[in-house]
Amino acid sequence: MQFLRLYRSAKTWLTRYRSSLPMTTTLLVLGISLTNTGLVLLLKQLGKTQLLEMVAYDRAVYARPDQPMDNRLLVVGVTEHYINQTRKINPSDEDMVKVLDQLSRYDPVVIGVDLYRNSPQEGRDVYRSDRNPDVDPAEFPHWQQLLQRLQQPNVVSILTFPSDDSVAIPPPPNIPPEQIGFNDLLLDLDRVVRRSLLMGWTQDPNTGENQSFHFSLAMTLALRYLDSMHGIQPQNNEQNPDYLQLGEAVFVPLTPDAGGYDRGDAEGYQFFLNYHSRNVNVPLNNPASDPVTGSSAELPGENVGIPAVAFYDVLQGNITREQVEGRIVLIGSTAPSLKDLFSTPYDNSRDQRFPGVFIHAQTVSQILDAALGDRPLMWFWPSWGENLWILGWTLVGGVVAIQCRPLWLLGLGTVVLVMAQGLSFYGAFLLGGWIPVMAPAMASWLTLGGVLAYRGQQALQQRNTMRLLLGQSISPAIADELWRSRHDILRSGKIPGQRLTATVLFSDIKGFSTLSEKQSPDELLEWLNEYLKEMIEAVTVHGGIVNKFTGDGMLAVFGVPMPRSDDEVAEDARQAVRCALDMRRALDALNQNWKDRQMTHVKEHIIQMRVGIFTGLVTAGSIGSKERLEYGVIGDSVNTASRLESCLKARQEDDCRILIANETMQYLISPELFESEQFRDISNQDGQEFFVPFSPEQGKMVRTEIHGPMGGEEGDRPHLEIESWGPRVLKGKDHKIHVYRLVGLVSEAKAQSITQSLLNCADSPNSASQLLDSGSENSTLITEL
């Protein structure tokens, strides 16, 4: 039962996901992801992502917590203090004998000498064996004594393999091969040590054949310790005999593309160097000896790192059994002047370079931890695993770009994507793995950008589609509102029908048929387009939509295509009135311009037009079929606005006659006044005029006119002069509609002056003007004539 419930939930989720992500979009994301994956893999193959991966790896190393102090080891460092006290660049053979004897007294498990002793060393006088390879040790008694100490079973000496920039340095003579380890360190392209070489071979330069096999110094010391203390010996892994196994740890050799490497040098038997700690406890130059710690330095207080004492302290006998017994001791240079310093991943965040002897000590610590099960070896994925990892993140980037539609959600999704990539990389690193992070990040970001580019191109097409649905002229505000709801609109390829309250404006040129008969088609089309351009601009400025052209006529709608609140419906009605007034201003300017240009159609009389405005319920949506689709508004309100425009055509008091109905008037005056008996008396009488305080704040053309030709003061609220035509029966209507003509805008001072003049001319109290003020911000001043 529980399984069925889970199955149904998963099926429901998949169904919703498929519906939200169409097949074409899925294929597109998949195609972009595959392309970007191939591109990143090519860059990876060319080694272009390697340095970025190394930087990310170094940051993870630096951010990782340090391991506790490893008391299985002890580093004896040749410091600047020793050089200053003895004036010897390198420890002399005599001093080396004394130090080895001093250490051997306290029973260390094994001693590793990370100092070249292939020739006699007498302080500053270094005997060059390459000049005389047949040197007789008997001629140098201290060197002969040192060679005897180096041949002891628990002492390991070093050699260096030849390389492109250095020559081979042989081990001390007569040392058994099993007591020799190489101290070569592997440097990456940025000169940082991130890998360690466990075993290698010297080759004959002529034949290229392997001549001798050696473990590294760190591996040799670790093997001696594991065998002596835990009885663990190296063996071949059962699953893969080519792999070395110590205890339960299998040392998988690195491949050229392991971790963040691309075409890396994987010669020999390498593994990732998993640093024990950033703190190497290098002794400082303090001439005073501390008999308690046996160090001439004040060691750092943090309980991390590899224990260390100064070579000079051991030489002076300032060392205790507890510091040496049962440990692996490494002797090497730590003085900066000896230039045995190497960059580590910690270098990228702090100027701290490790002496080579400490890198060997950290390698020993890592091998011991792995063999004893305390800390696993660092692992890496095969090539196919990394490729799938990169492809997976590219797909995630594409899904984020498709699903996160709002800009804020896209930004949040991108941040989550980056954080998820970083956390997955760091989480794998804490578990001991190095997986690519920059390559998948680049691939996912490329896919994110590619899908966003596609979305932008698709959005442009959708915008064009919506403009075709709505006509060529919509206001920016409405365009933005439509765009926010584009997904619902475009899902069916059309704007669904909605019943809403809007204000409809019809305009028409008076006597256009007669005018068209007297002109050539070219001239007629020229001035008609010039006329329509101005009318369209007026509609667009005031937030309307030019929905349809009927030759010289035009249908504009205010308040579509989305439902509006009551306050927004009222503002739509005011904007329609402002638009009509701007159309009147534009017609006056056009007539004057045509007259100056001596256009044919204005030789006998100027152009006049009629405008009808009505506010009411309409049905707005896409009309037609898929092959022929346009946005339209239908309903009785549309018919009423058309009838207002054609009402009493012979009654043309001005060049642009603007008629509105009671349903629009109610939004121009206060509700209290609209319901008052005084206003009802005015609206029932033909020829009665009154003034309505009018605010043109959203109409830039009206604003210019009010503070210009009107002569009103700046900030003076203009008044709209209105003439009542009384109740009228419009064509096709069964009931009467109150009709008003918008005479025009006048300043407040002029309105009051006209009112006062009419008051003075009144013959009787019944005809005296009445001043009505509702007292609110939208109150209306009406003067009855």
PDB file of N, CA and C in Angstrom, residues 619-660:
ATOM      1  N   THR A 619     -15.987  42.159 -23.278  1.00  0.00           N
ATOM      2  CA  THR A 619     -15.299  40.875 -23.321  1.00  0.00           C
ATOM      3  C   THR A 619     -14.079  41.038 -24.203  1.00  0.00           C
ATOM      4  N   ALA A 620     -12.901  40.797 -23.633  1.00  0.00           N
ATOM      5  CA  ALA A 620     -11.647  41.018 -24.358  1.00  0.00           C
ATOM      6  C   ALA A 620     -10.895  39.702 -24.477  1.00  0.00           C
ATOM      7  N   GLY A 621     -10.344  39.458 -25.661  1.00  0.00           N
ATOM      8  CA  GLY A 621      -9.572  38.234 -25.881  1.00  0.00           C
ATOM      9  C   GLY A 621      -9.233  38.067 -27.337  1.00  0.00           C
ATOM     10  N   SER A 622      -8.620  36.914 -27.655  1.00  0.00           N
ATOM     11  CA  SER A 622      -8.224  36.633 -29.029  1.00  0.00           C
ATOM     12  C   SER A 622      -9.448  36.217 -29.835  1.00  0.00           C
ATOM     13  N   ILE A 623      -9.530  36.752 -31.038  1.00  0.00           N
ATOM     14  CA  ILE A 623     -10.652  36.465 -31.939  1.00  0.00           C
ATOM     15  C   ILE A 623     -10.092  35.910 -33.234  1.00  0.00           C
ATOM     16  N   GLY A 624     -10.707  34.831 -33.704  1.00  0.00           N
ATOM     17  CA  GLY A 624     -10.270  34.245 -34.966  1.00  0.00           C
ATOM     18  C   GLY A 624      -9.746  32.839 -34.768  1.00  0.00           C
ATOM     19  N   SER A 625      -9.024  32.340 -35.771  1.00  0.00           N
ATOM     20  CA  SER A 625      -8.454  31.003 -35.731  1.00  0.00           C
ATOM     21  C   SER A 625      -6.942  31.102 -35.622  1.00  0.00           C
ATOM     22  N   LYS A 626      -6.296  29.943 -35.574  1.00  0.00           N
ATOM     23  CA  LYS A 626      -4.849  29.917 -35.453  1.00  0.00           C
ATOM     24  C   LYS A 626      -4.189  30.562 -36.656  1.00  0.00           C
ATOM     25  N   GLU A 627      -4.820  30.399 -37.835  1.00  0.00           N
ATOM     26  CA  GLU A 627      -4.249  30.986 -39.049  1.00  0.00           C
ATOM     27  C   GLU A 627      -4.473  32.485 -39.116  1.00  0.00           C
ATOM     28  N   ARG A 628      -5.557  32.965 -38.525  1.00  0.00           N
ATOM     29  CA  ARG A 628      -5.883  34.395 -38.569  1.00  0.00           C
ATOM     30  C   ARG A 628      -6.397  34.779 -37.195  1.00  0.00           C
ATOM     31  N   LEU A 629      -5.521  35.373 -36.378  1.00  0.00           N
ATOM     32  CA  LEU A 629      -5.835  35.643 -34.991  1.00  0.00           C
ATOM     33  C   LEU A 629      -5.521  37.095 -34.668  1.00  0.00           C
ATOM     34  N   GLU A 630      -6.454  37.753 -33.959  1.00  0.00           N
ATOM     35  CA  GLU A 630      -6.180  39.108 -33.500  1.00  0.00           C
ATOM     36  C   GLU A 630      -6.884  39.339 -32.175  1.00  0.00           C
ATOM     37  N   TYR A 631      -6.404  40.340 -31.459  1.00  0.00           N
ATOM     38  CA  TYR A 631      -6.981  40.671 -30.162  1.00  0.00           C
ATOM     39  C   TYR A 631      -8.126  41.649 -30.380  1.00  0.00           C
ATOM     40  N   GLY A 632      -9.245  41.413 -29.711  1.00  0.00           N
ATOM     41  CA  GLY A 632     -10.394  42.284 -29.910  1.00  0.00           C
ATOM     42  C   GLY A 632     -11.219  42.422 -28.663  1.00  0.00           C
ATOM     43  N   VAL A 633     -12.097  43.440 -28.655  1.00  0.00           N
ATOM     44  CA  VAL A 633     -13.048  43.651 -27.565  1.00  0.00           C
ATOM     45  C   VAL A 633     -14.441  43.715 -28.174  1.00  0.00           C
ATOM     46  N   ILE A 634     -15.349  43.029 -27.539  1.00  0.00           N
ATOM     47  CA  ILE A 634     -16.732  43.023 -28.013  1.00  0.00           C
ATOM     48  C   ILE A 634     -17.639  43.256 -26.828  1.00  0.00           C
ATOM     49  N   GLY A 635     -18.893  43.591 -27.148  1.00  0.00           N
ATOM     50  CA  GLY A 635     -19.861  43.808 -26.093  1.00  0.00           C
ATOM     51  C   GLY A 635     -20.673  45.064 -26.336  1.00  0.00           C
ATOM     52  N   ASP A 636     -21.702  45.232 -25.535  1.00  0.00           N
ATOM     53  CA  ASP A 636     -22.607  46.375 -25.685  1.00  0.00           C
ATOM     54  C   ASP A 636     -21.887  47.697 -25.452  1.00  0.00           C
ATOM     55  N   SER A 637     -20.878  47.712 -24.604  1.00  0.00           N
ATOM     56  CA  SER A 637     -20.150  48.957 -24.342  1.00  0.00           C
ATOM     57  C   SER A 637     -19.418  49.438 -25.588  1.00  0.00           C
ATOM     58  N   VAL A 638     -18.906  48.490 -26.376  1.00  0.00           N
ATOM     59  CA  VAL A 638     -18.233  48.863 -27.612  1.00  0.00           C
ATOM     60  C   VAL A 638     -19.235  49.498 -28.581  1.00  0.00           C
ATOM     61  N   ASN A 639     -20.419  48.891 -28.694  1.00  0.00           N
ATOM     62  CA  ASN A 639     -21.446  49.441 -29.576  1.00  0.00           C
ATOM     63  C   ASN A 639     -21.901  50.818 -29.106  1.00  0.00           C
ATOM     64  N   THR A 640     -22.010  50.987 -27.799  1.00  0.00           N
ATOM     65  CA  THR A 640     -22.462  52.270 -27.254  1.00  0.00           C
ATOM     66  C   THR A 640     -21.449  53.367 -27.568  1.00  0.00           C
ATOM     67  N   ALA A 641     -20.138  53.077 -27.395  1.00  0.00           N
ATOM     68  CA  ALA A 641     -19.122  54.075 -27.726  1.00  0.00           C
ATOM     69  C   ALA A 641     -19.192  54.458 -29.196  1.00  0.00           C
ATOM     70  N   SER A 642     -19.465  53.489 -30.071  1.00  0.00           N
ATOM     71  CA  SER A 642     -19.586  53.776 -31.505  1.00  0.00           C
ATOM     72  C   SER A 642     -20.799  54.657 -31.786  1.00  0.00           C
ATOM     73  N   ARG A 643     -21.907  54.371 -31.075  1.00  0.00           N
ATOM     74  CA  ARG A 643     -23.117  55.182 -31.271  1.00  0.00           C
ATOM     75  C   ARG A 643     -22.926  56.596 -30.735  1.00  0.00           C
ATOM     76  N   LEU A 644     -22.160  56.754 -29.666  1.00  0.00           N
ATOM     77  CA  LEU A 644     -21.876  58.095 -29.147  1.00  0.00           C
ATOM     78  C   LEU A 644     -21.098  58.904 -30.181  1.00  0.00           C
ATOM     79  N   GLU A 645     -20.150  58.251 -30.817  1.00  0.00           N
ATOM     80  CA  GLU A 645     -19.352  58.967 -31.826  1.00  0.00           C
ATOM     81  C   GLU A 645     -20.242  59.477 -32.965  1.00  0.00           C
ATOM     82  N   SER A 646     -21.245  58.702 -33.366  1.00  0.00           N
ATOM     83  CA  SER A 646     -22.093  59.085 -34.509  1.00  0.00           C
ATOM     84  C   SER A 646     -23.370  59.801 -34.087  1.00  0.00           C
ATOM     85  N   CYS A 647     -23.536  60.079 -32.799  1.00  0.00           N
ATOM     86  CA  CYS A 647     -24.748  60.719 -32.303  1.00  0.00           C
ATOM     87  C   CYS A 647     -24.866  62.158 -32.839  1.00  0.00           C
ATOM     88  N   LEU A 648     -26.011  62.491 -33.429  1.00  0.00           N
ATOM     89  CA  LEU A 648     -26.280  63.855 -33.919  1.00  0.00           C
ATOM     90  C   LEU A 648     -25.086  64.400 -34.699  1.00  0.00           C
ATOM     91  N   LYS A 649     -24.787  63.772 -35.846  1.00  0.00           N
ATOM     92  CA  LYS A 649     -23.609  64.139 -36.621  1.00  0.00           C
ATOM     93  C   LYS A 649     -23.622  65.604 -37.057  1.00  0.00           C
ATOM     94  N   ALA A 650     -24.798  66.144 -37.254  1.00  0.00           N
ATOM     95  CA  ALA A 650     -24.875  67.537 -37.722  1.00  0.00           C
ATOM     96  C   ALA A 650     -24.506  68.533 -36.637  1.00  0.00           C
ATOM     97  N   ARG A 651     -24.509  68.088 -35.391  1.00  0.00           N
ATOM     98  CA  ARG A 651     -24.227  68.986 -34.269  1.00  0.00           C
ATOM     99  C   ARG A 651     -22.720  68.944 -33.969  1.00  0.00           C
ATOM    100  N   GLN A 652     -21.985  69.791 -34.684  1.00  0.00           N
ATOM    101  CA  GLN A 652     -20.508  69.803 -34.593  1.00  0.00           C
ATOM    102  C   GLN A 652     -20.078  71.198 -34.172  1.00  0.00           C
ATOM    103  N   GLU A 653     -20.075  71.470 -32.847  1.00  0.00           N
ATOM    104  CA  GLU A 653     -19.747  72.786 -32.339  1.00  0.00           C
ATOM    105  C   GLU A 653     -18.259  73.117 -32.463  1.00  0.00           C
ATOM    106  N   ASP A 654     -17.387  72.109 -32.505  1.00  0.00           N
ATOM    107  CA  ASP A 654     -15.960  72.378 -32.602  1.00  0.00           C
ATOM    108  C   ASP A 654     -15.334  71.359 -33.555  1.00  0.00           C
ATOM    109  N   ASP A 655     -14.031  71.552 -33.835  1.00  0.00           N
ATOM    110  CA  ASP A 655     -13.370  70.690 -34.824  1.00  0.00           C
ATOM    111  C   ASP A 655     -13.225  69.253 -34.348  1.00  0.00           C
ATOM    112  N   CYS A 656     -13.107  69.070 -33.041  1.00  0.00           N
ATOM    113  CA  CYS A 656     -13.025  67.704 -32.494  1.00  0.00           C
ATOM    114  C   CYS A 656     -14.100  67.573 -31.433  1.00  0.00           C
ATOM    115  N   ARG A 657     -15.229  66.979 -31.825  1.00  0.00           N
ATOM    116  CA  ARG A 657     -16.345  66.841 -30.896  1.00  0.00           C
ATOM    117  C   ARG A 657     -16.146  65.583 -30.061  1.00  0.00           C
ATOM    118  N   ILE A 658     -16.194  65.752 -28.731  1.00  0.00           N
ATOM    119  CA  ILE A 658     -15.964  64.635 -27.826  1.00  0.00           C
ATOM    120  C   ILE A 658     -17.223  64.437 -26.994  1.00  0.00           C
ATOM    121  N   LEU A 659     -17.864  63.254 -27.133  1.00  0.00           N
ATOM    122  CA  LEU A 659     -19.060  62.930 -26.378  1.00  0.00           C
ATOM    123  C   LEU A 659     -18.751  61.773 -25.427  1.00  0.00           C
ATOM    124  N   ILE A 660     -19.267  61.914 -24.205  1.00  0.00           N
ATOM    125  CA  ILE A 660     -19.154  60.823 -23.229  1.00  0.00           C
ATOM    126  C   ILE A 660     -20.543  60.548 -22.667  1.00  0.00           C
TER     127      ILE A 660
END
